[in-house]
Amino acid sequence: MSGTHFIYAWSLEDNHQTVDQFFTDLSSGKTETVLLGTNFRRVSDGDWLWFSFTKSDGDIVAVAQTVGEPFQEPGIRRKWQVQVRWMAGLTARLRRIPLALNLPEQSRQGSPQRAVPNLERVLKKWLNGNYSPQARKADETVRLVRRSVLQRQGQQEFRRRLLTAYGGQCAVTGCKEEGTLQAAHIRPVSSNGDHHISNGLLLRADIHNLFDLGLIAIDENLRINVASTVAEREYRELDGKKAHVPSGQGAPSRSALGWHYKNSATVRK
């Protein structure tokens, strides 16, 4: 398959999208305009854009092909754009088994960056169906190690920011005993979650465990939901109460809460 290959570190926040919205927007044959950055002219018709998320583990999760040459529109000064056609079938493969991006020499900053030769060979093999099971297994090993490192690096800062935003108070119980409070991800890192404060809740350790198990959830209306299988009175009394969460910049993402609630054991049948 001809065309030059570029890696594009895509910021969902800058493009006003969530992970779900990003993938929902992809449909077979759909053409869309994407920004390339300031005075960026290296991309040409028929090139490949491989997307990873800037606030994720760096895996390649989507691919598109350019349609036509880059252009500038009046009113968008110095910002180059290009039409792309999302490759829905290939992206579905990547979503099932992402490609690990683990080459230190590969730049991922700013505008799309041309794939270094080693990565370009991998991408071409993958497109041609010649990416071996051994290579995929090596990718998974890299992915697991990298996620572990990212979690260790991000968790401490994540908790510090949540402690500040929540005033040192558990979002479910109101407990203020700092030693018992933990930083909980609403959407796990393993499911394209990140360490952004909007993807977090400050929870007491036992509530955190129940939350991760889907036995306690907070819905989009900020109501606490407790699964019917949880019999302990202390937890049952929390059901239906309003969560203690901040508003404004430190507020949890309503869409992330909705995702967790819908995938929990607390959903009313």
PDB file of C-alpha atoms in Angstrom:
ATOM      1  CA  MET A   1       0.000   0.000   0.000  1.00  0.00           C
ATOM      2  CA  SER A   2       1.527   3.278  -1.147  1.00  0.00           C
ATOM      3  CA  GLY A   3       1.668   6.548   0.747  1.00  0.00           C
ATOM      4  CA  THR A   4       3.807   7.933   3.561  1.00  0.00           C
ATOM      5  CA  HIS A   5       2.990   6.972   7.148  1.00  0.00           C
ATOM      6  CA  PHE A   6       2.550   9.552   9.931  1.00  0.00           C
ATOM      7  CA  ILE A   7       1.900   9.201  13.672  1.00  0.00           C
ATOM      8  CA  TYR A   8      -0.631  11.662  15.068  1.00  0.00           C
ATOM      9  CA  ALA A   9      -0.846  12.035  18.874  1.00  0.00           C
ATOM     10  CA  TRP A  10      -4.507  13.066  19.094  1.00  0.00           C
ATOM     11  CA  SER A  11      -5.741  15.202  21.987  1.00  0.00           C
ATOM     12  CA  LEU A  12      -9.350  14.324  22.718  1.00  0.00           C
ATOM     13  CA  GLU A  13      -9.729  17.395  24.936  1.00  0.00           C
ATOM     14  CA  ASP A  14      -8.469  19.779  22.262  1.00  0.00           C
ATOM     15  CA  ASN A  15     -10.936  18.225  19.824  1.00  0.00           C
ATOM     16  CA  HIS A  16     -13.815  18.260  22.358  1.00  0.00           C
ATOM     17  CA  GLN A  17     -14.253  14.490  22.248  1.00  0.00           C
ATOM     18  CA  THR A  18     -14.381  11.525  24.571  1.00  0.00           C
ATOM     19  CA  VAL A  19     -12.974   8.119  23.632  1.00  0.00           C
ATOM     20  CA  ASP A  20     -16.493   6.856  22.905  1.00  0.00           C
ATOM     21  CA  GLN A  21     -17.321   9.882  20.752  1.00  0.00           C
ATOM     22  CA  PHE A  22     -14.081   9.463  18.813  1.00  0.00           C
ATOM     23  CA  PHE A  23     -14.923   5.907  17.819  1.00  0.00           C
ATOM     24  CA  THR A  24     -18.632   6.602  17.333  1.00  0.00           C
ATOM     25  CA  ASP A  25     -17.699   9.251  14.770  1.00  0.00           C
ATOM     26  CA  LEU A  26     -15.868   6.686  12.661  1.00  0.00           C
ATOM     27  CA  SER A  27     -17.965   5.113   9.945  1.00  0.00           C
ATOM     28  CA  SER A  28     -17.096   3.350   6.736  1.00  0.00           C
ATOM     29  CA  GLY A  29     -16.243   5.778   3.970  1.00  0.00           C
ATOM     30  CA  LYS A  30     -16.754   8.848   6.151  1.00  0.00           C
ATOM     31  CA  THR A  31     -14.612  11.833   5.217  1.00  0.00           C
ATOM     32  CA  GLU A  32     -13.686  14.444   7.807  1.00  0.00           C
ATOM     33  CA  THR A  33     -11.402  17.473   8.095  1.00  0.00           C
ATOM     34  CA  VAL A  34      -8.605  17.299  10.673  1.00  0.00           C
ATOM     35  CA  LEU A  35      -6.098  19.942  11.697  1.00  0.00           C
ATOM     36  CA  LEU A  36      -2.457  19.333  10.884  1.00  0.00           C
ATOM     37  CA  GLY A  37      -0.920  22.238  12.804  1.00  0.00           C
ATOM     38  CA  THR A  38       0.906  25.431  11.933  1.00  0.00           C
ATOM     39  CA  ASN A  39       2.497  25.638   8.463  1.00  0.00           C
ATOM     40  CA  PHE A  40       2.522  21.841   8.136  1.00  0.00           C
ATOM     41  CA  ARG A  41       2.895  20.871   4.472  1.00  0.00           C
ATOM     42  CA  ARG A  42       4.574  17.453   4.488  1.00  0.00           C
ATOM     43  CA  VAL A  43       1.356  15.432   4.304  1.00  0.00           C
ATOM     44  CA  SER A  44       0.149  14.609   0.779  1.00  0.00           C
ATOM     45  CA  ASP A  45      -2.815  12.926  -0.880  1.00  0.00           C
ATOM     46  CA  GLY A  46      -2.977   9.203  -0.085  1.00  0.00           C
ATOM     47  CA  ASP A  47      -0.795   9.322   3.038  1.00  0.00           C
ATOM     48  CA  TRP A  48      -1.630   7.336   6.175  1.00  0.00           C
ATOM     49  CA  LEU A  49      -2.381   8.948   9.544  1.00  0.00           C
ATOM     50  CA  TRP A  50      -2.071   6.580  12.518  1.00  0.00           C
ATOM     51  CA  PHE A  51      -3.716   7.947  15.677  1.00  0.00           C
ATOM     52  CA  SER A  52      -2.816   7.471  19.332  1.00  0.00           C
ATOM     53  CA  PHE A  53      -4.309   9.330  22.297  1.00  0.00           C
ATOM     54  CA  THR A  54      -2.071  11.832  24.103  1.00  0.00           C
ATOM     55  CA  LYS A  55      -3.543  10.951  27.526  1.00  0.00           C
ATOM     56  CA  SER A  56      -3.380   7.196  27.164  1.00  0.00           C
ATOM     57  CA  ASP A  57      -0.693   4.533  27.003  1.00  0.00           C
ATOM     58  CA  GLY A  58       0.448   5.553  23.516  1.00  0.00           C
ATOM     59  CA  ASP A  59      -0.985   2.621  21.559  1.00  0.00           C
ATOM     60  CA  ILE A  60      -2.038   3.181  17.957  1.00  0.00           C
ATOM     61  CA  VAL A  61      -5.825   2.864  18.031  1.00  0.00           C
ATOM     62  CA  ALA A  62      -7.122   4.284  14.734  1.00  0.00           C
ATOM     63  CA  VAL A  63      -6.036   4.921  11.161  1.00  0.00           C
ATOM     64  CA  ALA A  64      -7.173   7.181   8.335  1.00  0.00           C
ATOM     65  CA  GLN A  65      -5.976   7.974   4.831  1.00  0.00           C
ATOM     66  CA  THR A  66      -5.728  11.495   3.439  1.00  0.00           C
ATOM     67  CA  VAL A  67      -7.956  12.585   0.568  1.00  0.00           C
ATOM     68  CA  GLY A  68      -6.427  15.464  -1.391  1.00  0.00           C
ATOM     69  CA  GLU A  69      -3.693  17.903  -0.431  1.00  0.00           C
ATOM     70  CA  PRO A  70      -3.499  20.003   2.781  1.00  0.00           C
ATOM     71  CA  PHE A  71      -5.231  23.387   2.614  1.00  0.00           C
ATOM     72  CA  GLN A  72      -5.913  26.522   4.620  1.00  0.00           C
ATOM     73  CA  GLU A  73      -9.362  27.995   5.134  1.00  0.00           C
ATOM     74  CA  PRO A  74     -10.007  31.739   5.452  1.00  0.00           C
ATOM     75  CA  GLY A  75     -10.407  32.720   9.078  1.00  0.00           C
ATOM     76  CA  ILE A  76      -8.222  29.919  10.435  1.00  0.00           C
ATOM     77  CA  ARG A  77      -4.875  31.693  10.212  1.00  0.00           C
ATOM     78  CA  ARG A  78      -1.838  29.547   9.561  1.00  0.00           C
ATOM     79  CA  LYS A  79      -3.675  26.332  10.481  1.00  0.00           C
ATOM     80  CA  TRP A  80      -3.294  23.627   7.863  1.00  0.00           C
ATOM     81  CA  GLN A  81      -6.033  21.046   7.414  1.00  0.00           C
ATOM     82  CA  VAL A  82      -6.565  17.941   5.352  1.00  0.00           C
ATOM     83  CA  GLN A  83      -9.513  15.741   4.461  1.00  0.00           C
ATOM     84  CA  VAL A  84      -9.206  12.160   5.728  1.00  0.00           C
ATOM     85  CA  ARG A  85     -11.218   9.009   5.195  1.00  0.00           C
ATOM     86  CA  TRP A  86     -11.431   6.940   8.353  1.00  0.00           C
ATOM     87  CA  MET A  87     -10.541   3.314   7.701  1.00  0.00           C
ATOM     88  CA  ALA A  88     -13.339   1.796   9.760  1.00  0.00           C
ATOM     89  CA  GLY A  89     -12.439  -1.873   9.263  1.00  0.00           C
ATOM     90  CA  LEU A  90      -8.762  -1.368  10.052  1.00  0.00           C
ATOM     91  CA  THR A  91      -9.634   0.797  13.051  1.00  0.00           C
ATOM     92  CA  ALA A  92     -11.917  -1.958  14.361  1.00  0.00           C
ATOM     93  CA  ARG A  93      -8.910  -4.315  14.226  1.00  0.00           C
ATOM     94  CA  LEU A  94      -6.788  -1.783  16.098  1.00  0.00           C
ATOM     95  CA  ARG A  95      -9.432  -1.302  18.761  1.00  0.00           C
ATOM     96  CA  ARG A  96      -9.521  -5.048  19.400  1.00  0.00           C
ATOM     97  CA  ILE A  97      -5.715  -5.365  19.432  1.00  0.00           C
ATOM     98  CA  PRO A  98      -3.917  -1.962  19.413  1.00  0.00           C
ATOM     99  CA  LEU A  99      -0.392  -1.618  18.053  1.00  0.00           C
ATOM    100  CA  ALA A 100       2.128  -0.759  20.753  1.00  0.00           C
ATOM    101  CA  LEU A 101       4.176   2.370  19.989  1.00  0.00           C
ATOM    102  CA  ASN A 102       7.436   1.807  21.838  1.00  0.00           C
ATOM    103  CA  LEU A 103      10.223   3.362  19.776  1.00  0.00           C
ATOM    104  CA  PRO A 104      12.094   6.127  21.680  1.00  0.00           C
ATOM    105  CA  GLU A 105      13.251   7.596  18.395  1.00  0.00           C
ATOM    106  CA  GLN A 106       9.665   8.137  17.183  1.00  0.00           C
ATOM    107  CA  SER A 107       8.482  11.694  17.827  1.00  0.00           C
ATOM    108  CA  ARG A 108       4.841  12.113  18.829  1.00  0.00           C
ATOM    109  CA  GLN A 109       4.823  15.852  19.478  1.00  0.00           C
ATOM    110  CA  GLY A 110       2.421  18.360  17.965  1.00  0.00           C
ATOM    111  CA  SER A 111       1.570  17.884  14.305  1.00  0.00           C
ATOM    112  CA  PRO A 112       1.659  14.459  12.635  1.00  0.00           C
ATOM    113  CA  GLN A 113       5.204  13.102  12.663  1.00  0.00           C
ATOM    114  CA  ARG A 114       6.560  10.848   9.940  1.00  0.00           C
ATOM    115  CA  ALA A 115       7.024   7.257  11.100  1.00  0.00           C
ATOM    116  CA  VAL A 116      10.658   6.282  11.558  1.00  0.00           C
ATOM    117  CA  PRO A 117      11.828   3.423   9.264  1.00  0.00           C
ATOM    118  CA  ASN A 118      11.501   0.705  11.925  1.00  0.00           C
ATOM    119  CA  LEU A 119       7.921   1.728  12.710  1.00  0.00           C
ATOM    120  CA  GLU A 120       7.021   2.148   9.056  1.00  0.00           C
ATOM    121  CA  ARG A 121       8.051  -1.461   8.416  1.00  0.00           C
ATOM    122  CA  VAL A 122       5.795  -2.617  11.271  1.00  0.00           C
ATOM    123  CA  LEU A 123       2.844  -0.595   9.947  1.00  0.00           C
ATOM    124  CA  LYS A 124       3.234  -1.969   6.424  1.00  0.00           C
ATOM    125  CA  LYS A 125       3.452  -5.542   7.725  1.00  0.00           C
ATOM    126  CA  TRP A 126       0.330  -4.961   9.785  1.00  0.00           C
ATOM    127  CA  LEU A 127      -1.570  -3.562   6.778  1.00  0.00           C
ATOM    128  CA  ASN A 128      -0.555  -6.561   4.677  1.00  0.00           C
ATOM    129  CA  GLY A 129      -1.618  -9.040   7.363  1.00  0.00           C
ATOM    130  CA  ASN A 130       1.952 -10.178   7.995  1.00  0.00           C
ATOM    131  CA  TYR A 131       2.198  -9.055  11.611  1.00  0.00           C
ATOM    132  CA  SER A 132       3.112 -12.269  13.394  1.00  0.00           C
ATOM    133  CA  PRO A 133       1.606 -13.659  16.639  1.00  0.00           C
ATOM    134  CA  GLN A 134       5.084 -13.364  18.170  1.00  0.00           C
ATOM    135  CA  ALA A 135       5.185  -9.653  17.351  1.00  0.00           C
ATOM    136  CA  ARG A 136       1.718  -9.163  18.833  1.00  0.00           C
ATOM    137  CA  LYS A 137       2.792 -11.009  21.992  1.00  0.00           C
ATOM    138  CA  ALA A 138       5.857  -8.750  22.258  1.00  0.00           C
ATOM    139  CA  ASP A 139       3.540  -5.740  21.841  1.00  0.00           C
ATOM    140  CA  GLU A 140       1.379  -6.941  24.713  1.00  0.00           C
ATOM    141  CA  THR A 141       4.418  -7.376  26.965  1.00  0.00           C
ATOM    142  CA  VAL A 142       5.533  -3.835  26.150  1.00  0.00           C
ATOM    143  CA  ARG A 143       1.996  -2.574  26.785  1.00  0.00           C
ATOM    144  CA  LEU A 144       1.722  -4.223  30.205  1.00  0.00           C
ATOM    145  CA  VAL A 145       5.109  -2.921  31.366  1.00  0.00           C
ATOM    146  CA  ARG A 146       4.394   0.585  30.118  1.00  0.00           C
ATOM    147  CA  ARG A 147       0.963   0.709  31.751  1.00  0.00           C
ATOM    148  CA  SER A 148       2.494  -0.370  35.039  1.00  0.00           C
ATOM    149  CA  VAL A 149       5.083   2.408  34.826  1.00  0.00           C
ATOM    150  CA  LEU A 150       2.499   5.027  33.843  1.00  0.00           C
ATOM    151  CA  GLN A 151       0.226   4.003  36.693  1.00  0.00           C
ATOM    152  CA  ARG A 152       3.040   4.276  39.237  1.00  0.00           C
ATOM    153  CA  GLN A 153       4.120   7.648  37.877  1.00  0.00           C
ATOM    154  CA  GLY A 154       0.622   9.112  37.609  1.00  0.00           C
ATOM    155  CA  GLN A 155      -1.161   7.693  40.646  1.00  0.00           C
ATOM    156  CA  GLN A 156       0.559   9.808  43.331  1.00  0.00           C
ATOM    157  CA  GLU A 157      -0.085  13.094  41.524  1.00  0.00           C
ATOM    158  CA  PHE A 158      -3.598  11.921  40.648  1.00  0.00           C
ATOM    159  CA  ARG A 159      -4.407  11.354  44.338  1.00  0.00           C
ATOM    160  CA  ARG A 160      -2.868  14.682  45.379  1.00  0.00           C
ATOM    161  CA  ARG A 161      -5.079  16.591  42.936  1.00  0.00           C
ATOM    162  CA  LEU A 162      -8.194  14.679  43.996  1.00  0.00           C
ATOM    163  CA  LEU A 163      -7.493  15.344  47.687  1.00  0.00           C
ATOM    164  CA  THR A 164      -7.365  19.062  46.904  1.00  0.00           C
ATOM    165  CA  ALA A 165     -10.437  19.079  44.635  1.00  0.00           C
ATOM    166  CA  TYR A 166     -12.571  17.055  47.063  1.00  0.00           C
ATOM    167  CA  GLY A 167     -11.396  18.877  50.178  1.00  0.00           C
ATOM    168  CA  GLY A 168     -10.073  15.609  51.594  1.00  0.00           C
ATOM    169  CA  GLN A 169     -13.567  14.066  51.692  1.00  0.00           C
ATOM    170  CA  CYS A 170     -14.790  10.729  50.311  1.00  0.00           C
ATOM    171  CA  ALA A 171     -17.262  11.313  47.478  1.00  0.00           C
ATOM    172  CA  VAL A 172     -19.608   8.609  48.772  1.00  0.00           C
ATOM    173  CA  THR A 173     -19.340   8.521  52.580  1.00  0.00           C
ATOM    174  CA  GLY A 174     -18.031  11.999  53.366  1.00  0.00           C
ATOM    175  CA  CYS A 175     -15.195  10.393  55.378  1.00  0.00           C
ATOM    176  CA  LYS A 176     -12.293  12.823  56.005  1.00  0.00           C
ATOM    177  CA  GLU A 177      -9.737  10.388  57.419  1.00  0.00           C
ATOM    178  CA  GLU A 178      -6.981  11.044  54.859  1.00  0.00           C
ATOM    179  CA  GLY A 179      -5.167   7.763  55.468  1.00  0.00           C
ATOM    180  CA  THR A 180      -8.208   5.820  54.234  1.00  0.00           C
ATOM    181  CA  LEU A 181      -8.791   7.893  51.076  1.00  0.00           C
ATOM    182  CA  GLN A 182      -7.726   6.625  47.674  1.00  0.00           C
ATOM    183  CA  ALA A 183      -7.766   7.929  44.112  1.00  0.00           C
ATOM    184  CA  ALA A 184     -10.266   5.904  42.072  1.00  0.00           C
ATOM    185  CA  HIS A 185     -10.474   5.927  38.292  1.00  0.00           C
ATOM    186  CA  ILE A 186     -14.024   6.160  36.995  1.00  0.00           C
ATOM    187  CA  ARG A 187     -12.983   4.623  33.690  1.00  0.00           C
ATOM    188  CA  PRO A 188     -10.016   2.266  34.268  1.00  0.00           C
ATOM    189  CA  VAL A 189      -6.731   2.933  32.496  1.00  0.00           C
ATOM    190  CA  SER A 190      -7.147  -0.513  30.911  1.00  0.00           C
ATOM    191  CA  SER A 191     -10.368   0.764  29.265  1.00  0.00           C
ATOM    192  CA  ASN A 192      -8.861   3.947  27.815  1.00  0.00           C
ATOM    193  CA  GLY A 193      -9.171   5.876  31.071  1.00  0.00           C
ATOM    194  CA  ASP A 194      -6.509   8.342  32.158  1.00  0.00           C
ATOM    195  CA  HIS A 195      -5.182  10.228  35.190  1.00  0.00           C
ATOM    196  CA  HIS A 196      -7.132  13.398  34.398  1.00  0.00           C
ATOM    197  CA  ILE A 197      -8.971  14.703  37.465  1.00  0.00           C
ATOM    198  CA  SER A 198     -12.308  14.476  35.617  1.00  0.00           C
ATOM    199  CA  ASN A 199     -11.793  10.710  35.413  1.00  0.00           C
ATOM    200  CA  GLY A 200     -11.319  10.415  39.168  1.00  0.00           C
ATOM    201  CA  LEU A 201     -13.169  10.155  42.457  1.00  0.00           C
ATOM    202  CA  LEU A 202     -11.775  10.369  45.977  1.00  0.00           C
ATOM    203  CA  LEU A 203     -13.069   7.285  47.771  1.00  0.00           C
ATOM    204  CA  ARG A 204     -12.544   5.522  51.074  1.00  0.00           C
ATOM    205  CA  ALA A 205     -10.624   2.278  50.533  1.00  0.00           C
ATOM    206  CA  ASP A 206     -13.582  -0.087  51.052  1.00  0.00           C
ATOM    207  CA  ILE A 207     -15.827   2.048  48.818  1.00  0.00           C
ATOM    208  CA  HIS A 208     -13.072   2.100  46.200  1.00  0.00           C
ATOM    209  CA  ASN A 209     -13.066  -1.713  46.144  1.00  0.00           C
ATOM    210  CA  LEU A 210     -16.858  -1.862  45.758  1.00  0.00           C
ATOM    211  CA  PHE A 211     -16.718   0.831  43.059  1.00  0.00           C
ATOM    212  CA  ASP A 212     -14.097  -1.089  41.052  1.00  0.00           C
ATOM    213  CA  LEU A 213     -16.227  -4.240  41.357  1.00  0.00           C
ATOM    214  CA  GLY A 214     -19.269  -2.346  40.053  1.00  0.00           C
ATOM    215  CA  LEU A 215     -21.182  -2.886  43.297  1.00  0.00           C
ATOM    216  CA  ILE A 216     -21.344   0.845  43.967  1.00  0.00           C
ATOM    217  CA  ALA A 217     -21.744   3.456  41.231  1.00  0.00           C
ATOM    218  CA  ILE A 218     -22.531   7.140  40.879  1.00  0.00           C
ATOM    219  CA  ASP A 219     -24.873   7.922  38.007  1.00  0.00           C
ATOM    220  CA  GLU A 220     -24.912  10.994  35.775  1.00  0.00           C
ATOM    221  CA  ASN A 221     -27.285  12.727  38.224  1.00  0.00           C
ATOM    222  CA  LEU A 222     -24.648  12.243  40.943  1.00  0.00           C
ATOM    223  CA  ARG A 223     -26.848   9.783  42.843  1.00  0.00           C
ATOM    224  CA  ILE A 224     -25.159   6.891  44.637  1.00  0.00           C
ATOM    225  CA  ASN A 225     -26.334   3.437  43.557  1.00  0.00           C
ATOM    226  CA  VAL A 226     -25.658   0.289  45.555  1.00  0.00           C
ATOM    227  CA  ALA A 227     -26.117  -3.162  44.012  1.00  0.00           C
ATOM    228  CA  SER A 228     -28.933  -5.238  45.498  1.00  0.00           C
ATOM    229  CA  THR A 229     -26.422  -7.998  46.265  1.00  0.00           C
ATOM    230  CA  VAL A 230     -24.686  -5.756  48.824  1.00  0.00           C
ATOM    231  CA  ALA A 231     -26.461  -6.561  52.095  1.00  0.00           C
ATOM    232  CA  GLU A 232     -24.367  -4.707  54.701  1.00  0.00           C
ATOM    233  CA  ARG A 233     -26.533  -1.998  56.272  1.00  0.00           C
ATOM    234  CA  GLU A 234     -23.765   0.619  56.244  1.00  0.00           C
ATOM    235  CA  TYR A 235     -23.582   0.389  52.450  1.00  0.00           C
ATOM    236  CA  ARG A 236     -27.319  -0.046  51.819  1.00  0.00           C
ATOM    237  CA  GLU A 237     -27.981   3.284  53.592  1.00  0.00           C
ATOM    238  CA  LEU A 238     -25.869   5.046  50.956  1.00  0.00           C
ATOM    239  CA  ASP A 239     -28.202   4.033  48.123  1.00  0.00           C
ATOM    240  CA  GLY A 240     -29.981   7.015  46.573  1.00  0.00           C
ATOM    241  CA  LYS A 241     -27.969   9.645  48.401  1.00  0.00           C
ATOM    242  CA  LYS A 242     -26.227  12.510  46.620  1.00  0.00           C
ATOM    243  CA  ALA A 243     -22.501  12.156  46.065  1.00  0.00           C
ATOM    244  CA  HIS A 244     -20.066  14.671  47.603  1.00  0.00           C
ATOM    245  CA  VAL A 245     -18.288  15.906  44.461  1.00  0.00           C
ATOM    246  CA  PRO A 246     -16.851  19.291  43.500  1.00  0.00           C
ATOM    247  CA  SER A 247     -18.275  21.479  40.769  1.00  0.00           C
ATOM    248  CA  GLY A 248     -16.365  23.346  38.114  1.00  0.00           C
ATOM    249  CA  GLN A 249     -12.878  22.320  37.046  1.00  0.00           C
ATOM    250  CA  GLY A 250     -12.527  19.502  39.593  1.00  0.00           C
ATOM    251  CA  ALA A 251     -15.891  17.905  38.800  1.00  0.00           C
ATOM    252  CA  PRO A 252     -16.035  14.291  37.638  1.00  0.00           C
ATOM    253  CA  SER A 253     -16.984  13.684  34.028  1.00  0.00           C
ATOM    254  CA  ARG A 254     -20.724  12.964  33.772  1.00  0.00           C
ATOM    255  CA  SER A 255     -20.153  10.828  30.660  1.00  0.00           C
ATOM    256  CA  ALA A 256     -17.490   8.765  32.466  1.00  0.00           C
ATOM    257  CA  LEU A 257     -19.828   8.294  35.440  1.00  0.00           C
ATOM    258  CA  GLY A 258     -22.565   7.226  33.048  1.00  0.00           C
ATOM    259  CA  TRP A 259     -20.226   4.712  31.403  1.00  0.00           C
ATOM    260  CA  HIS A 260     -19.272   3.220  34.775  1.00  0.00           C
ATOM    261  CA  TYR A 261     -22.894   3.114  35.980  1.00  0.00           C
ATOM    262  CA  LYS A 262     -24.144   1.396  32.827  1.00  0.00           C
ATOM    263  CA  ASN A 263     -21.407  -1.225  33.153  1.00  0.00           C
ATOM    264  CA  SER A 264     -21.970  -1.795  36.864  1.00  0.00           C
ATOM    265  CA  ALA A 265     -24.079  -4.278  38.820  1.00  0.00           C
ATOM    266  CA  THR A 266     -26.197  -1.425  40.208  1.00  0.00           C
ATOM    267  CA  VAL A 267     -28.246  -0.748  37.063  1.00  0.00           C
ATOM    268  CA  ARG A 268     -31.970  -1.132  37.759  1.00  0.00           C
ATOM    269  CA  LYS A 269     -33.341  -3.840  35.494  1.00  0.00           C
TER     270      LYS A 269
END
